[in-house]
XYZ file of N, CA and C in Angstrom:
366
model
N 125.474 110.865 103.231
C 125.672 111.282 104.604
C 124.562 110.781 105.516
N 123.261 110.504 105.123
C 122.391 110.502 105.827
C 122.292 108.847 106.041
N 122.572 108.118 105.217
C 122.411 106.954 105.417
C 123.631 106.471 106.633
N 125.113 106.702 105.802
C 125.994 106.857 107.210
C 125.786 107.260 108.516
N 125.236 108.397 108.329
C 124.830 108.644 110.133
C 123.875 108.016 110.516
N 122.762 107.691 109.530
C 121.487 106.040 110.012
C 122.020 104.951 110.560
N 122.854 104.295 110.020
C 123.925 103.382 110.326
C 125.158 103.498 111.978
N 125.220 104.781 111.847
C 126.188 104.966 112.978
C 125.213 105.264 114.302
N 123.878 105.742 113.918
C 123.019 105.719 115.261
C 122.205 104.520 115.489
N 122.085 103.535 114.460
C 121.599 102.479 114.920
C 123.132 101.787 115.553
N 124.082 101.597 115.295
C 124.943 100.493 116.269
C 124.959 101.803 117.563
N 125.121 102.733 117.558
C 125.036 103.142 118.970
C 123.573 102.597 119.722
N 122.974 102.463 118.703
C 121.371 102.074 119.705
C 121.451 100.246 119.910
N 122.156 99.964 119.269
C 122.450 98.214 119.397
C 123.550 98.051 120.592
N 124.333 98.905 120.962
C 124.853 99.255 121.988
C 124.836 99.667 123.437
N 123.547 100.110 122.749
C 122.863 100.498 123.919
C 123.558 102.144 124.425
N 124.451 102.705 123.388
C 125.384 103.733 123.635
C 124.742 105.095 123.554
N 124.914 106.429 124.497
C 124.320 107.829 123.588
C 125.456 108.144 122.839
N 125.440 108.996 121.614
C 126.695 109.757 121.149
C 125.785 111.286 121.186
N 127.220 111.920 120.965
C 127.168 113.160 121.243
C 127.340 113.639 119.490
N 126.931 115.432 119.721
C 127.315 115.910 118.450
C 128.899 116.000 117.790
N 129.681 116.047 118.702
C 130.976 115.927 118.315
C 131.370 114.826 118.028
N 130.745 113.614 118.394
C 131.021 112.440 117.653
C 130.375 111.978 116.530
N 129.198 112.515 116.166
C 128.636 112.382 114.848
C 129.482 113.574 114.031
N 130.023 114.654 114.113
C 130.901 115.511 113.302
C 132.284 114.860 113.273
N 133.141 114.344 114.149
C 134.113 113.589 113.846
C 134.655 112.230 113.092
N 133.165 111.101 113.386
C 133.356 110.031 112.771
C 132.025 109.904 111.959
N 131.039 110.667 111.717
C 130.418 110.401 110.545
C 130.280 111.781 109.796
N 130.193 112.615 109.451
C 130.045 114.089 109.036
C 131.183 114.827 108.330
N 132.330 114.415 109.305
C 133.824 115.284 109.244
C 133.200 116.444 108.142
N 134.366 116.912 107.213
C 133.908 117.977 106.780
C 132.813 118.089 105.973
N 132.157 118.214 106.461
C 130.680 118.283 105.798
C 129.828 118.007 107.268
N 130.627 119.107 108.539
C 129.924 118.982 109.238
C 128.374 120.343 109.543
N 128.893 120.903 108.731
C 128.129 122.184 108.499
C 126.481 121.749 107.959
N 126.771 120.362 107.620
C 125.058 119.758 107.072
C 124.081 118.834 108.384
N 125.375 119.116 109.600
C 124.512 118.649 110.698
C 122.758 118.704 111.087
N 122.389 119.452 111.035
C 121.016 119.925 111.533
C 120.471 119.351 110.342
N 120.814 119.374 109.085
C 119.636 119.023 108.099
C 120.378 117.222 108.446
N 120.860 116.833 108.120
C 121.696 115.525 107.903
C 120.746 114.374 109.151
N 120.767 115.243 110.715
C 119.970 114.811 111.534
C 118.509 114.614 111.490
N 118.091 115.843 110.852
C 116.350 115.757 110.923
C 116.459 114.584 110.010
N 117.038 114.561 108.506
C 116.494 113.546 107.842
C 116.870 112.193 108.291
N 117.839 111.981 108.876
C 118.015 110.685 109.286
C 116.881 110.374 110.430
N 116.533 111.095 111.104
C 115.598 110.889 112.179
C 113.948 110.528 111.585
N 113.754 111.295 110.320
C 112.287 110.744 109.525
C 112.791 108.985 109.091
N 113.428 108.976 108.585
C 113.867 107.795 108.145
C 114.032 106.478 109.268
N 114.450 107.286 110.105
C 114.582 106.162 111.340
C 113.384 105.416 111.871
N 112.180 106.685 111.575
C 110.827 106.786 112.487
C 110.089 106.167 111.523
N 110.188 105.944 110.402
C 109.481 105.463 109.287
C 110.056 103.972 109.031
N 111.592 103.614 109.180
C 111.177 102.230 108.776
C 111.669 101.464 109.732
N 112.187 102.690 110.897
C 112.346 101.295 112.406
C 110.968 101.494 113.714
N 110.531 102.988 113.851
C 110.016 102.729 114.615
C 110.518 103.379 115.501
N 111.748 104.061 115.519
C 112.430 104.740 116.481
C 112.823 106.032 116.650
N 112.680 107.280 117.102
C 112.649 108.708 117.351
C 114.443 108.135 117.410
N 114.993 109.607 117.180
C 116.315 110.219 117.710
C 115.872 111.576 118.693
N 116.059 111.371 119.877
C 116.107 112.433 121.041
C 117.223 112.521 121.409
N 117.197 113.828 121.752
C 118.529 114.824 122.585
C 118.078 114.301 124.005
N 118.732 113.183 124.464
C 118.779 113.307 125.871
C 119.558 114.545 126.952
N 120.718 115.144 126.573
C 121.215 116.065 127.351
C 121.379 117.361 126.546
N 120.778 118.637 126.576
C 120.673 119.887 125.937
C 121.931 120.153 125.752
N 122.667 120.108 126.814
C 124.084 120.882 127.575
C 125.478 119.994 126.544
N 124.969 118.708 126.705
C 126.216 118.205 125.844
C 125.678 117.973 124.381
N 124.337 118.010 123.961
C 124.422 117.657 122.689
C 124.364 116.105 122.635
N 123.714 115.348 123.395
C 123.809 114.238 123.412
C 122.609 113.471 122.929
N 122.621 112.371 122.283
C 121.277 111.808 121.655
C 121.187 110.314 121.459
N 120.121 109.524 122.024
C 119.938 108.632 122.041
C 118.524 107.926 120.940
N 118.529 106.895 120.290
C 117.398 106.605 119.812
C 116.263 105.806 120.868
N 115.420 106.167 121.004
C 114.143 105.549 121.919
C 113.019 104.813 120.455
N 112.282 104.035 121.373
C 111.301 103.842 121.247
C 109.609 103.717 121.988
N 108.349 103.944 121.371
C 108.082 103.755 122.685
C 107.363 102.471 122.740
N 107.795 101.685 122.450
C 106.986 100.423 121.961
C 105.839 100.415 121.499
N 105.348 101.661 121.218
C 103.718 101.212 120.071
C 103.816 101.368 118.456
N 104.663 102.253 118.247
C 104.663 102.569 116.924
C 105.254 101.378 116.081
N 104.946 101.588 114.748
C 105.168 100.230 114.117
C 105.947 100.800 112.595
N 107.043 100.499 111.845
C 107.334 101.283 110.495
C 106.180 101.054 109.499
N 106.307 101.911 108.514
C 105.719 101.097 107.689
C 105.733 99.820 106.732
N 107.047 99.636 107.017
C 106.987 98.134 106.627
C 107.104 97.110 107.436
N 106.738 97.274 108.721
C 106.508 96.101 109.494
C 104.786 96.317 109.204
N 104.045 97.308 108.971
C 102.500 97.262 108.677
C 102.795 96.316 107.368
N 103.345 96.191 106.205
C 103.156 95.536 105.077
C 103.292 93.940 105.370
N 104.331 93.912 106.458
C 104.647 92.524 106.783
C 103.619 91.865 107.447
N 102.835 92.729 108.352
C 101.697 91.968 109.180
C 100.271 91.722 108.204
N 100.418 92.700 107.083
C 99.351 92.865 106.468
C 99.440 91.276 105.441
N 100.947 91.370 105.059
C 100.831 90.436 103.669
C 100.937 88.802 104.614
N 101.766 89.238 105.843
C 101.236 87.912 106.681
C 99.780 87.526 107.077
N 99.278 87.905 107.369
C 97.539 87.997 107.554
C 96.923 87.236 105.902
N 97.193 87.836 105.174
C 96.435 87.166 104.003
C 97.247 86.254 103.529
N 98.330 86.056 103.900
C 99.095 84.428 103.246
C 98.578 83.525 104.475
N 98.581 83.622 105.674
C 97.519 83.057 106.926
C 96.203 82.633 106.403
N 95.542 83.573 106.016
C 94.061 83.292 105.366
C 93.745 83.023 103.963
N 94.734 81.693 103.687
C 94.710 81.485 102.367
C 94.776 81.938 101.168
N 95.769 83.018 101.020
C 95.568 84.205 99.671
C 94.846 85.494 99.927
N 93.540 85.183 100.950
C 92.441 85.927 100.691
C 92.094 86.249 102.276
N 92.295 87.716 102.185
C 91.922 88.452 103.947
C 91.053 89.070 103.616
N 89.494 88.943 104.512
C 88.704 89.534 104.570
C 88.790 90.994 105.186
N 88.174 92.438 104.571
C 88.362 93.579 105.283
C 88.117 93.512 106.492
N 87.439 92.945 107.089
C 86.815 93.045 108.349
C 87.853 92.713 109.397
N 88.528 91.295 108.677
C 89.772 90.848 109.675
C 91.024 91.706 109.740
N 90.895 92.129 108.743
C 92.301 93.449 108.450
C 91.972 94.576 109.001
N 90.760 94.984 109.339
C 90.568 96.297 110.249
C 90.720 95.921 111.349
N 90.213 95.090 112.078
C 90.214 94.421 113.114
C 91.807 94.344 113.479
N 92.803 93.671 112.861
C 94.224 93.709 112.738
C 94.806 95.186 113.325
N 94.487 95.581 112.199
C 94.778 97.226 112.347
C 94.046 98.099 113.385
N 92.887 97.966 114.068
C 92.576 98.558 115.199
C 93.373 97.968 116.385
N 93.872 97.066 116.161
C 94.895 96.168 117.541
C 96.322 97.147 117.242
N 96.107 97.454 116.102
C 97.861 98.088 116.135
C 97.734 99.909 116.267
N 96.262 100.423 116.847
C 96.442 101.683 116.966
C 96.280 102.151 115.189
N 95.685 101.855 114.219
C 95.305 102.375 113.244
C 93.680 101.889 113.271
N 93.276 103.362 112.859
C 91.905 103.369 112.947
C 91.210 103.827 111.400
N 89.741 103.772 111.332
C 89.466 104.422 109.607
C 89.237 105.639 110.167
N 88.594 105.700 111.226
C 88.312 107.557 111.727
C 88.910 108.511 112.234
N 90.406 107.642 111.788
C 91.645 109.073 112.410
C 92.478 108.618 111.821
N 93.394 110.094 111.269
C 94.493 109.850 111.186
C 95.807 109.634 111.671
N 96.309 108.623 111.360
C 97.324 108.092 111.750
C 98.790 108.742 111.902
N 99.488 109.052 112.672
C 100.947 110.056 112.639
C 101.982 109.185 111.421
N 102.336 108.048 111.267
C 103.001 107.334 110.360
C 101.825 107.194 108.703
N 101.206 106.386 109.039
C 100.320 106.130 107.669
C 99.669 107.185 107.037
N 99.140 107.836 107.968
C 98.371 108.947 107.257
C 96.844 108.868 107.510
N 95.781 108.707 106.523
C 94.366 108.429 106.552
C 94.428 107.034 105.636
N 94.664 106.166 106.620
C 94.657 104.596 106.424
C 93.717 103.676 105.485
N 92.463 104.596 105.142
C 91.347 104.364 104.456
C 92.082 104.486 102.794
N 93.463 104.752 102.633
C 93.803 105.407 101.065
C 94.664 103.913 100.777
């Protein structure tokens, strides 16, 4: 279920479309709409983790929800991609210094923790 409704809110977001809750219970949920609320949160960690993109309720009243971004956040596997790009760039071999440096440009720091990564130092 959760992957289906991942799928059905990314082409609404390739669309540029909001859907509503009655359209995620009709064409992705049907009976098994009673797993709404959990079905949503988890698709929404998942979304935020490997696209980068929140699911928000734009309208309270209708139940309506759009995926945003806010252009800073990054998944974690676009961090693996910049990371393993960086050291195939630097011949096999990335110096820490250039990889922190990397990573302080992308809003990851060693002296805070990070909302996606965590404590980046692990």
């Amino acid at each position: 279920l959760v992957v289906e409704l991942m799928h059905f809110l990314l082409l609404k977001c390739h669309s540029k479309e909001p859907t509503t809750k009655e359209e995620i219970l009709n064409m992705v949920l049907r009976e098994d709409g009673h797993h709404f609320p959990e079905a949503l949160r988890q698709a929404s960690e998942c979304l935020q983790l490997v696209f980068g993109v929140d699911v928000r309720e734009v309208d309270h009243t209708k139940h309506t929800y759009m995926l945003v971004s806010d252009g800073h956040s990054m998944p974690k596997a676009g961090l693996l991609v910049v990371l393993l790009g960086m050291t195939l760039l630097e011949g096999n071999c990335a110096h820490e210094e250039e990889i922190w440096e990397t990573l302080n440009d992308m809003g990851v720091y060693t002296w805070r923790e990070h909302y996606i990564y965590r404590d980046p130092r692990e």
